[in-house]
Amino acid sequence: MTLYEKSVAGRSAFSFGFEEDRAAAEACVPEFARATVKPLPQISELDLVRHFTNLARTNYGVDTGFYPLGSCTMKYNPKINERMAADPRLTVRHPLDDATDNQGVLQMEFELKESLQEITGMDDFTLQPACGAHGELTGMLIIHAYMRDHDAKRTKVLIPDSAHGTNPASASMAGFQVVTVPSNERGGVDMDALDKLMDDTVAAIMLTNPNTVGLFEENITQIAELVHARGGLLYYDGANLNALMGLIRPGDLGFDVVHLNLHKTFATPHGGGGPGAAPVGVKKFLADYLPIPVVVCRDGQYTFDENRPHTIGRMSGFYGNTAVLARAYVYIKMMGRDGLLATSRAAVINANYVKALLSPYFPPAYDRPVMHETVLSAKGYDKYGVTLLDISKRLMDYGYHPPTIYFPHFPPYAEEVMMVEPTESESKETMDLFCDALIKISQEAKENPDLLLSAPHDTVVTRVNETYAARHLVTSHRDKKGT
Amino acid sequence: MTLYEKSVAGRSAFSFGFEEDRAAAEACVPEFARATVKPLPQISELDLVRHFTNLARTNYGVDTGFYPLGSCTMKYNPKINERMAADPRLTVRHPLDDATDNQGVLQMEFELKESLQEITGMDDFTLQPACGAHGELTGMLIIHAYMRDHDAKRTKVLIPDSAHGTNPASASMAGFQVVTVPSNERGGVDMDALDKLMDDTVAAIMLTNPNTVGLFEENITQIAELVHARGGLLYYDGANLNALMGLIRPGDLGFDVVHLNLHKTFATPHGGGGPGAAPVGVKKFLADYLPIPVVVCRDGQYTFDENRPHTIGRMSGFYGNTAVLARAYVYIKMMGRDGLLATSRAAVINANYVKALLSPYFPPAYDRPVMHETVLSAKGYDKYGVTLLDISKRLMDYGYHPPTIYFPHFPPYAEEVMMVEPTESESKETMDLFCDALIKISQEAKENPDLLLSAPHDTVVTRVNETYAARHLVTSHRDKKGT
Amino acid sequence: MQSIERNRFSFIPATGDEQQAMLQKIGLQFDDIVKCFAGNSCVEGGLHLPDGLTEDQMVEYWDTMMSRNSGPRKASLLGAGAYMHFIPAVVPHLASLPGFITAYTPYQPEISQGTLQSLFEFQSFMVELTDMELANCSMYDGASSTAEALLMAHRVKKADRVLVAATVNPNYLATVRTYLEPHGIAVDVVRMNDGGRVSMEDLESQLSASACSAVLVQSPNYLGIIEDLGAIGTTVHAHDALFVESFTEAMALGLLKYGVGNGADIVVGDGQSLGLSMSFGGPHLGVFATLKKYNRDFPGRIVGESIDTKGRQAFVMTLRAREQDIRREKATSNICSNHALNALTAAVFLGSVGESGFRALACENVAKLQKLISGLEATGHFTRVFKQSSVFNEAVVASSIAPEDMRSRLAGVPVFPPLALARGVVPETQGMPHTYLVCATEMLKDSLLEQVLGALS
Amino acid sequence: MQSIERNRFSFIPATGDEQQAMLQKIGLQFDDIVKCFAGNSCVEGGLHLPDGLTEDQMVEYWDTMMSRNSGPRKASLLGAGAYMHFIPAVVPHLASLPGFITAYTPYQPEISQGTLQSLFEFQSFMVELTDMELANCSMYDGASSTAEALLMAHRVKKADRVLVAATVNPNYLATVRTYLEPHGIAVDVVRMNDGGRVSMEDLESQLSASACSAVLVQSPNYLGIIEDLGAIGTTVHAHDALFVESFTEAMALGLLKYGVGNGADIVVGDGQSLGLSMSFGGPHLGVFATLKKYNRDFPGRIVGESIDTKGRQAFVMTLRAREQDIRREKATSNICSNHALNALTAAVFLGSVGESGFRALACENVAKLQKLISGLEATGHFTRVFKQSSVFNEAVVASSIAPEDMRSRLAGVPVFPPLALARGVVPETQGMPHTYLVCATEMLKDSLLEQVLGALS
Ligand SMILES: Cc1ncc(COP(=O)(O)O)c(C=O)c1O
Ligand SMILES: Cc1ncc(COP(=O)(O)O)c(C=O)c1O
């Protein structure tokens, strides 16, 4: 039941020291008279609390169990971060208030920027982008503006077939034509194809490294040399940086623009779909293109720099998701140099461990060591009439969130692959139990496939019909009343 | 699995800026060397979070559903109260710090005291008692001390058979001999019996009003006159005050000592078993007996009064459960005069409404209007081989917390009674649905008693074996290792 | 790397022994795994970052840092896109339940009904408040949502030109320009009239000049003034452009008319006022509502009602074929993660204040601004500009008090001082050379207002 | 009663219409229901209480009131039964999950496993830390728990006399007296020796004088000194009394020996230091541990492990036959609700710091006190009293600085000033007429310590 369905006229959880005075308001604002009443639910505070408390209980989260959703880096979200982000000295700050009154917040932002520069090897950063895709758009707009100023015929962007969907979408949204680069038989960029495609109409290549199959791009040095030599730039999708901290830096590998997903690598909670934060780092020659304003430190005073002559402009109403940035800041401060290294090391060991345990049942496409995640195939189970989707749904009955499924989509990963990313937060026992469950399910697939086909059984709802939703489009309470 | 069972050596969620330096500590404190290692679990922060988050999800609470536990007044616990009680200006105050540094906290305590005086009609209050039973003990110790000073032969206390178990236990703990007063055929005190029992060895009578069957004591004026006339005092167990606020006051009815359960009437959360708070109010002639210190206001300055010549002493290490008091304070401030009246009014209407809906299926012992709760009988279902316990367990499958069952224990309520207290927090719809469920269960009892006998079915554990627990006493991890 | 073996990082459970056991099972040493780096410049000697802080050290560091901000504020005379409103305690309490916070995007509906239903409720509220047919489950913020609206209009209408009212929030305008620039879409500005509103003449003439994909108008506009959206809508449709309404102050949704009744094709704005703190600019909440006929064109995610195998109500993400993970470069937007938790928060807020409460809040905001303005005018140092135009909770005042003076006078009052407008934004008032955009919400209690007026008298 | 009909109380859902409908079903008017009051003095014209505040008004009122306390404190030199320790964020986060907070006592185990298992874990921790066989799931606080221990000893041993060490916290002693007084149990005090510890001679002679039910000793004692519990236990048992050990500073459990090894029959104390804030005195946490042979005698609730009908592990309250709801006046105590949520909090805290962390905390407390004392002595204005006796995180110092002076010197330092002891509590020191009980915990960071010492130099 939705809140509208629970609504009773005259009820209210409203607690303010004034009452509706419509007449007075209409006297000031005659325009009000034109609006019809906008129905909102009327519900008591207790019923509101029960409604959302029970909804929250139906949700799976990192705090309730193992969430090996590949590419999403569902690591532990430290509770201290939430406490800091709820500090009224941060939450009750108006973004347009004078910088001199906000030295604490600005210091936090500046120190975060410095840390990110060091971690990635980039020269400057904007903290403005709200999520990964927003960061990509920011980065690609910077490249677009740079090319407009320097080499306007470069209108194409190369993107590997293994890339996350946001990469081509962002490139296209930044005004580029997208050209797909195939992968080679080791899961990396096909160098011959790249050689052919990388001509003087190409502005940049967007790479994710480790890529979406969890593999480090072995030819990254050659790629960087080739692309740079032919006048292109390198864009780094930092969604998978969790594998590399303290080990190797995108900036040192030749990348010119980098975005980071703080809601992945830097432990800010995803909130069921954001908000995140995705700072974008650039090499010095692009720093003037960053969106304004940029937080800087001058003579010990923190302030906003609006003077970036080539700026692409603004990506949002203010300066980005400060409360999310604060969480990532606290995380980085607490992990420190050794902690970040230990994080990436543990993330990589964990992924390889899961791969080792599961390979006999769900073979990886290549038997190469992986970085932070591993892509495994469930193709073999089609002979029992069971798909990867069925296996995933069955995992829920065992108390697990399924891995990312049916991604990436490129050969030889085209079908039935799952992308498992344990992250460093998980203990050996958790991974052992998870792998046991998957192995048991692989057994069930042979012996009792119906168990999988009808899964999940132990969830608040059984399998949800996606087609029905699309056919009978009901996306609001108003639509329900209509039917 | 308990934390000990999840423990892995070397793991830790510990995050402090120092390490164990045992040698240095032993150098200062040679006594340390004598202690053996005390095993505590070793667990990562994420695993700790999952452990308790999942435990919390298995718990039923007011925030998740209807909790009509009679006598416990499980009303809504406003979230604003929790925010206030977590204010560091309250939580980070040392109780022995100077009063001049704690004027805010003391003002809160003083204003709370004043409000409670007005609500109950008493002249002074101590805020020290931690829970209802502690309040009873405090009150009875006051009476004990008073009688010691005035009429030492009074060593008995009269308590109706309908009383909550803490009443006789508290009286006895305060050094009194307990004498039970039977109830009459209308559920009130048997006046003839009282007349016989009330002699010059009786120090006081302890009454709960409305009593534990939800009935207002009709003869309260006569009782008060009788007891007072014969030299006794009246003690008021305020656990059921939720029925009376703004309607009638125990102080006006002749009670000399009153305790209140702030964790019932005044909306502080019960926390699965406390902490609560149970201020004790007295008439002026007993004010000198209150435990010290008492918060007072002198020339606009709040301070502690230690000068109560006849004080019973101290009931606890400091001044009571300040953070609980704060919640009740906020509640009273927000409800205000009209709100408290509306609360009692709604609580009474709701209880009578539930009684009206359920009477045909579960008859009340008397068909009198009730106050805040109603006692109903399930005796009729024994012919289907079904007990009240089975009915209660089945209610869980419908998503409800069962009412209080098998209490009170006196005739004609001796068996199979349930005490339903909806409180004012519940909406008509919630009560309608709850009654529907009970009615459906009454149907199931006839048609499919096994459904009840094997209930609950949809909980994390099925019916728990209490006898087994008593026979194989395992009350700690150490016991488990032992077995 | 000895420190790693000691496992002193409480967020990493693996002990040295366990990692050894895992590596043994893997059959490799860690250095073998990272052999793939070979030839690449690894970080030598560790990152140049300080040692990690433990939680107690972190708290201390944070406290010191945050004490460098100025003191607590109880209300704000500063609006301009971020608004200080009261947030009932129940709102953050519910929105921060662990089940909501630590989930990812609800790709697996069977274990994500909490997020999904909450977002469906948010969408329902947005449909009602904007009076549109369909709302997505959030965008990042009002500015980016507005920019995406114009991109969508361009996809639908194809004309390489959009019109934007001069009275739109300048940061929104800047964001629009940034988003549209690479597509070669001209962004032309429609002039403001003497009343501080869109000039209907200029709108008409610009629309007549050449084809436009869309016209963007904000109401209440940047100067706090309520635009005549109905009239604008009629004009826009006469020229076959899409009409995009936008708002920065969602509290106005309680009383103002938006949506289909004005001929709007898209309503966008920021929902920060709906139970979200200002948090120095973010995260806020992008609202995006449109018509059903555009259900293949709009950006962002949307939740639909469906059924499970037992026919029970169940929610699931729908209309997914527009999105980047399926359509890649042909998607209606690149947006992937959005501001779902903030949408959920807004749903809790609206559920909490309810229908009459939300209207009461809107009324109170109007009343508070009127009080503030009459108070300011009574000091003799202020006069309202655009007096004849209705305002919601923001208005422009001219003043004899210069910005630095304003700040120092208000230094002792716990309010954010108002926004000083640059010269030329609004016409000059005789003898009052400075102009401010002032804001008043329900937070400006009478006692605080008195303090403000006292300081400015 | 018009205001009631308007349902402006957000905590009461019923509208006037609904109440009318309900009354109709009941078949009575409200006034009929309260006819039972007849002849009794009803409240006329309403309670003399102010109108209710709405949430926003309440927040304002609260803020004004709380700002009358002195400013924030980062550490405390004040202990004496309440201790300021660091509380990791994870502790209140988990302990305040709605499932835990809004439940009642777990009478229905099938829907209360969360509370029950958490309490079982708490009991397990207490058994280990006190080294006893059985611990209940909490008492109110250390003082009442101590008093109940002596009542229990009296039930077991029957002798109408108990001995209490002079070095026990005076508020605990006062509580003991209050609880024991009506039972005519004599409370005799065992003298302190020159080392600030229990005088073994006096103990021996008092025990020999007449029969005792119990001897109560606190360690670390009120003066911070660690008592020789083993030796005391031997003496106590030689005289057939029960030995009751108590503590006010649970942090000491990390390193000090308690329980069976000392011959203790009961160990009681306060667990506030285990993740609970001081909160101006409560709610704190009563700990009560004893031996299995007393499992029919101890007060309070206890959780046991059991099985459900499918044989799965399940927890349930057990040994209930001792309790007031079953045994009424013959119960082992009147206690009903206890401090369960605080016990749960302590379990989370101990789970969080873990075995080595808890020891590390204990060591750090010792180290911090030593630093503080040497610092104080270095100023020349202080000297430790009972120098030869080991202390944990509290100690007595003599000083030339008078209490008022002490307070004003420390006014600018964010610490709670130490407790000034009354004259005569400890022997006087030449030239240093004032004595203080000083406390140092891990919160007293070096920089803060320097500030303290600077202020007192
Ligand atoms: C590799 C990769 N790139 C980009 C993104 C997009 O990030 P966001 O969802 O924050 O926009 C993701 C998120 O799933 C990702 O995994
Ligand atoms: C009538 C009555 N009296 C006393 C008590 C005891 O209160 P507490 O559990 O707070 O000690 C209760 C609690 O259930 C009660 O209902």
PDB file of N, CA and C in Angstrom, chain B residues 3 20 31 38 51 59 89 107 118 133 173 221 247 270-273 312 317 337 393 429 462 465 474 477 479-480, chain D residues 18 40 43 48 51 63 68-69 101 103 108 110 115 121 124 129 171 178 183 256 292 305-306 309 334 337-338 359 390:
ATOM      1  N   LEU B   3      28.324 -13.219  18.408  1.00  0.00           N
ATOM      2  CA  LEU B   3      29.576 -12.553  18.039  1.00  0.00           C
ATOM      3  C   LEU B   3      30.774 -13.455  18.324  1.00  0.00           C
ATOM      4  N   GLU B  20      47.772  -1.248  22.360  1.00  0.00           N
ATOM      5  CA  GLU B  20      47.896  -1.855  23.681  1.00  0.00           C
ATOM      6  C   GLU B  20      49.353  -1.803  24.128  1.00  0.00           C
ATOM      7  N   GLU B  31      49.264  -5.161  39.667  1.00  0.00           N
ATOM      8  CA  GLU B  31      48.081  -6.015  39.812  1.00  0.00           C
ATOM      9  C   GLU B  31      47.602  -6.578  38.472  1.00  0.00           C
ATOM     10  N   LYS B  38      40.958 -11.885  29.037  1.00  0.00           N
ATOM     11  CA  LYS B  38      39.510 -12.009  29.010  1.00  0.00           C
ATOM     12  C   LYS B  38      39.053 -12.050  27.566  1.00  0.00           C
ATOM     13  N   HIS B  51      25.727  -7.856  11.950  1.00  0.00           N
ATOM     14  CA  HIS B  51      25.226  -8.669  13.055  1.00  0.00           C
ATOM     15  C   HIS B  51      24.055  -7.969  13.735  1.00  0.00           C
ATOM     16  N   ASN B  59      13.316  -8.035  15.282  1.00  0.00           N
ATOM     17  CA  ASN B  59      12.578  -7.539  16.441  1.00  0.00           C
ATOM     18  C   ASN B  59      11.312  -6.810  16.025  1.00  0.00           C
ATOM     19  N   ARG B  89      24.822  18.576  24.309  1.00  0.00           N
ATOM     20  CA  ARG B  89      24.703  19.491  25.441  1.00  0.00           C
ATOM     21  C   ARG B  89      23.995  18.808  26.612  1.00  0.00           C
ATOM     22  N   GLN B 107      17.155  23.195  34.391  1.00  0.00           N
ATOM     23  CA  GLN B 107      15.880  23.833  34.052  1.00  0.00           C
ATOM     24  C   GLN B 107      14.917  22.811  33.465  1.00  0.00           C
ATOM     25  N   GLU B 118       1.617  19.228  38.301  1.00  0.00           N
ATOM     26  CA  GLU B 118       0.326  19.713  37.828  1.00  0.00           C
ATOM     27  C   GLU B 118      -0.529  18.574  37.261  1.00  0.00           C
ATOM     28  N   ALA B 133       9.126  -0.151  38.848  1.00  0.00           N
ATOM     29  CA  ALA B 133       9.338  -0.878  40.096  1.00  0.00           C
ATOM     30  C   ALA B 133      10.255  -0.082  41.025  1.00  0.00           C
ATOM     31  N   MET B 173      10.018  -5.502  49.435  1.00  0.00           N
ATOM     32  CA  MET B 173      11.402  -5.037  49.407  1.00  0.00           C
ATOM     33  C   MET B 173      11.585  -3.790  50.269  1.00  0.00           C
ATOM     34  N   THR B 221     -13.143   7.279  46.219  1.00  0.00           N
ATOM     35  CA  THR B 221     -13.328   8.268  47.280  1.00  0.00           C
ATOM     36  C   THR B 221     -13.545   7.578  48.623  1.00  0.00           C
ATOM     37  N   LEU B 247      -8.159  14.784  32.880  1.00  0.00           N
ATOM     38  CA  LEU B 247      -9.518  14.421  33.268  1.00  0.00           C
ATOM     39  C   LEU B 247      -9.657  14.410  34.789  1.00  0.00           C
ATOM     40  N   HIS B 270      10.725   2.048  25.140  1.00  0.00           N
ATOM     41  CA  HIS B 270      11.031   1.048  26.158  1.00  0.00           C
ATOM     42  C   HIS B 270      12.340   0.314  25.892  1.00  0.00           C
ATOM     43  N   GLY B 271      12.823   0.369  24.676  1.00  0.00           N
ATOM     44  CA  GLY B 271      14.158  -0.183  24.403  1.00  0.00           C
ATOM     45  C   GLY B 271      14.278  -1.677  24.612  1.00  0.00           C
ATOM     46  N   GLY B 272      13.193  -2.408  24.511  1.00  0.00           N
ATOM     47  CA  GLY B 272      13.269  -3.856  24.695  1.00  0.00           C
ATOM     48  C   GLY B 272      13.511  -4.241  26.136  1.00  0.00           C
ATOM     49  N   GLY B 273      13.148  -3.338  27.070  1.00  0.00           N
ATOM     50  CA  GLY B 273      13.325  -3.698  28.477  1.00  0.00           C
ATOM     51  C   GLY B 273      13.924  -2.581  29.307  1.00  0.00           C
ATOM     52  N   ILE B 312      14.977   9.493  52.644  1.00  0.00           N
ATOM     53  CA  ILE B 312      15.269   8.053  52.687  1.00  0.00           C
ATOM     54  C   ILE B 312      16.688   7.786  52.219  1.00  0.00           C
ATOM     55  N   GLY B 317      23.022   6.086  41.875  1.00  0.00           N
ATOM     56  CA  GLY B 317      24.317   6.753  41.930  1.00  0.00           C
ATOM     57  C   GLY B 317      24.227   8.254  41.706  1.00  0.00           C
ATOM     58  N   ARG B 337      -1.364  21.375  27.412  1.00  0.00           N
ATOM     59  CA  ARG B 337      -2.607  21.147  28.131  1.00  0.00           C
ATOM     60  C   ARG B 337      -3.617  20.347  27.301  1.00  0.00           C
ATOM     61  N   LYS B 393       0.119 -16.572  19.426  1.00  0.00           N
ATOM     62  CA  LYS B 393       1.202 -16.881  18.493  1.00  0.00           C
ATOM     63  C   LYS B 393       0.719 -16.738  17.048  1.00  0.00           C
ATOM     64  N   GLU B 429      -8.255   2.521  11.423  1.00  0.00           N
ATOM     65  CA  GLU B 429      -7.984   1.454  10.456  1.00  0.00           C
ATOM     66  C   GLU B 429      -7.095   0.373  11.055  1.00  0.00           C
ATOM     67  N   THR B 462      10.315 -20.469  15.016  1.00  0.00           N
ATOM     68  CA  THR B 462       8.969 -20.899  15.385  1.00  0.00           C
ATOM     69  C   THR B 462       8.890 -20.907  16.904  1.00  0.00           C
ATOM     70  N   ASN B 465      11.030 -23.001  22.861  1.00  0.00           N
ATOM     71  CA  ASN B 465      10.838 -23.933  23.965  1.00  0.00           C
ATOM     72  C   ASN B 465      11.376 -23.351  25.276  1.00  0.00           C
ATOM     73  N   VAL B 474      21.758 -22.377  29.591  1.00  0.00           N
ATOM     74  CA  VAL B 474      22.879 -21.774  28.848  1.00  0.00           C
ATOM     75  C   VAL B 474      22.603 -20.277  28.807  1.00  0.00           C
ATOM     76  N   HIS B 477      28.013 -17.427  26.579  1.00  0.00           N
ATOM     77  CA  HIS B 477      28.861 -18.156  25.647  1.00  0.00           C
ATOM     78  C   HIS B 477      29.699 -19.195  26.377  1.00  0.00           C
ATOM     79  N   ASP B 479      28.893 -20.998  28.878  1.00  0.00           N
ATOM     80  CA  ASP B 479      28.088 -22.206  29.086  1.00  0.00           C
ATOM     81  C   ASP B 479      28.052 -23.056  27.817  1.00  0.00           C
ATOM     82  N   LYS B 480      28.024 -22.397  26.685  1.00  0.00           N
ATOM     83  CA  LYS B 480      27.961 -23.139  25.427  1.00  0.00           C
ATOM     84  C   LYS B 480      29.245 -23.920  25.212  1.00  0.00           C
TER      85      LYS B 480
ATOM     86  N   GLU D  18     -13.741  10.314  12.889  1.00  0.00           N
ATOM     87  CA  GLU D  18     -13.446   8.927  13.233  1.00  0.00           C
ATOM     88  C   GLU D  18     -13.821   8.634  14.675  1.00  0.00           C
ATOM     89  N   ASN D  40     -16.252  12.229  41.880  1.00  0.00           N
ATOM     90  CA  ASN D  40     -14.845  12.551  42.107  1.00  0.00           C
ATOM     91  C   ASN D  40     -14.487  13.869  41.456  1.00  0.00           C
ATOM     92  N   VAL D  43     -10.741  17.373  36.782  1.00  0.00           N
ATOM     93  CA  VAL D  43      -9.976  18.584  36.500  1.00  0.00           C
ATOM     94  C   VAL D  43     -10.913  19.599  35.863  1.00  0.00           C
ATOM     95  N   HIS D  48      -3.272  23.319  34.382  1.00  0.00           N
ATOM     96  CA  HIS D  48      -2.543  24.586  34.264  1.00  0.00           C
ATOM     97  C   HIS D  48      -1.180  24.331  33.632  1.00  0.00           C
ATOM     98  N   ASP D  51       0.076  25.854  26.438  1.00  0.00           N
ATOM     99  CA  ASP D  51      -0.290  25.231  25.177  1.00  0.00           C
ATOM    100  C   ASP D  51       0.871  24.397  24.661  1.00  0.00           C
ATOM    101  N   ASP D  63      16.816  24.719  22.312  1.00  0.00           N
ATOM    102  CA  ASP D  63      18.113  25.331  22.016  1.00  0.00           C
ATOM    103  C   ASP D  63      18.442  26.433  23.007  1.00  0.00           C
ATOM    104  N   ARG D  68      22.109  27.359  28.027  1.00  0.00           N
ATOM    105  CA  ARG D  68      22.440  27.826  29.387  1.00  0.00           C
ATOM    106  C   ARG D  68      23.447  26.920  30.081  1.00  0.00           C
ATOM    107  N   ASN D  69      23.716  25.750  29.506  1.00  0.00           N
ATOM    108  CA  ASN D  69      24.823  24.942  30.034  1.00  0.00           C
ATOM    109  C   ASN D  69      26.133  25.571  29.593  1.00  0.00           C
ATOM    110  N   ILE D 101      14.931  -0.080  19.662  1.00  0.00           N
ATOM    111  CA  ILE D 101      14.447   0.991  20.529  1.00  0.00           C
ATOM    112  C   ILE D 101      12.975   0.860  20.863  1.00  0.00           C
ATOM    113  N   ALA D 103      10.839  -1.646  20.969  1.00  0.00           N
ATOM    114  CA  ALA D 103      10.277  -2.915  21.442  1.00  0.00           C
ATOM    115  C   ALA D 103      10.067  -2.847  22.949  1.00  0.00           C
ATOM    116  N   GLN D 108       7.542 -12.151  24.076  1.00  0.00           N
ATOM    117  CA  GLN D 108       7.186 -13.033  22.963  1.00  0.00           C
ATOM    118  C   GLN D 108       8.456 -13.309  22.176  1.00  0.00           C
ATOM    119  N   GLU D 110       9.413 -15.181  19.800  1.00  0.00           N
ATOM    120  CA  GLU D 110       9.444 -15.402  18.349  1.00  0.00           C
ATOM    121  C   GLU D 110       9.604 -14.101  17.565  1.00  0.00           C
ATOM    122  N   THR D 115      16.401  -8.462  20.442  1.00  0.00           N
ATOM    123  CA  THR D 115      16.678  -8.055  21.813  1.00  0.00           C
ATOM    124  C   THR D 115      17.273  -9.220  22.596  1.00  0.00           C
ATOM    125  N   GLU D 121      24.329 -11.922  24.413  1.00  0.00           N
ATOM    126  CA  GLU D 121      25.719 -11.563  24.132  1.00  0.00           C
ATOM    127  C   GLU D 121      26.270 -10.668  25.246  1.00  0.00           C
ATOM    128  N   SER D 124      27.150 -12.823  28.095  1.00  0.00           N
ATOM    129  CA  SER D 124      28.400 -13.550  27.827  1.00  0.00           C
ATOM    130  C   SER D 124      29.612 -12.674  28.112  1.00  0.00           C
ATOM    131  N   LEU D 129      34.216 -10.910  31.499  1.00  0.00           N
ATOM    132  CA  LEU D 129      34.962  -9.775  32.066  1.00  0.00           C
ATOM    133  C   LEU D 129      34.986  -9.833  33.592  1.00  0.00           C
ATOM    134  N   ASN D 171      28.053   7.532  47.112  1.00  0.00           N
ATOM    135  CA  ASN D 171      26.670   7.429  46.635  1.00  0.00           C
ATOM    136  C   ASN D 171      26.202   5.974  46.598  1.00  0.00           C
ATOM    137  N   THR D 178      19.991   2.987  52.074  1.00  0.00           N
ATOM    138  CA  THR D 178      18.564   3.188  51.797  1.00  0.00           C
ATOM    139  C   THR D 178      17.851   1.856  51.559  1.00  0.00           C
ATOM    140  N   HIS D 183      15.008  -3.349  56.301  1.00  0.00           N
ATOM    141  CA  HIS D 183      15.150  -4.756  56.672  1.00  0.00           C
ATOM    142  C   HIS D 183      15.939  -4.918  57.960  1.00  0.00           C
ATOM    143  N   LEU D 256      41.987  -5.810  35.064  1.00  0.00           N
ATOM    144  CA  LEU D 256      42.024  -6.228  36.470  1.00  0.00           C
ATOM    145  C   LEU D 256      41.311  -7.558  36.664  1.00  0.00           C
ATOM    146  N   LYS D 292      26.648 -19.924  39.680  1.00  0.00           N
ATOM    147  CA  LYS D 292      25.483 -20.736  39.310  1.00  0.00           C
ATOM    148  C   LYS D 292      24.729 -21.262  40.519  1.00  0.00           C
ATOM    149  N   GLU D 305      19.720 -19.655  26.145  1.00  0.00           N
ATOM    150  CA  GLU D 305      19.631 -20.205  24.798  1.00  0.00           C
ATOM    151  C   GLU D 305      18.666 -21.379  24.819  1.00  0.00           C
ATOM    152  N   SER D 306      17.886 -21.503  23.789  1.00  0.00           N
ATOM    153  CA  SER D 306      16.964 -22.631  23.702  1.00  0.00           C
ATOM    154  C   SER D 306      16.851 -23.035  22.237  1.00  0.00           C
ATOM    155  N   THR D 309      10.643 -25.055  17.597  1.00  0.00           N
ATOM    156  CA  THR D 309      10.052 -26.364  17.295  1.00  0.00           C
ATOM    157  C   THR D 309      10.792 -27.083  16.174  1.00  0.00           C
ATOM    158  N   ASN D 334      12.104  -6.685  43.108  1.00  0.00           N
ATOM    159  CA  ASN D 334      10.923  -6.143  42.436  1.00  0.00           C
ATOM    160  C   ASN D 334      11.231  -5.750  41.008  1.00  0.00           C
ATOM    161  N   SER D 337      11.188  -3.851  34.345  1.00  0.00           N
ATOM    162  CA  SER D 337      12.036  -3.251  33.323  1.00  0.00           C
ATOM    163  C   SER D 337      13.404  -2.993  33.932  1.00  0.00           C
ATOM    164  N   ASN D 338      14.436  -3.151  33.104  1.00  0.00           N
ATOM    165  CA  ASN D 338      15.791  -2.898  33.607  1.00  0.00           C
ATOM    166  C   ASN D 338      16.454  -1.886  32.660  1.00  0.00           C
ATOM    167  N   ARG D 359      41.618  -4.119  25.955  1.00  0.00           N
ATOM    168  CA  ARG D 359      42.846  -4.076  26.774  1.00  0.00           C
ATOM    169  C   ARG D 359      43.622  -2.794  26.492  1.00  0.00           C
ATOM    170  N   SER D 390      48.739   1.371  43.721  1.00  0.00           N
ATOM    171  CA  SER D 390      48.456   1.440  42.280  1.00  0.00           C
ATOM    172  C   SER D 390      47.060   1.986  42.035  1.00  0.00           C
TER     173      SER D 390
END
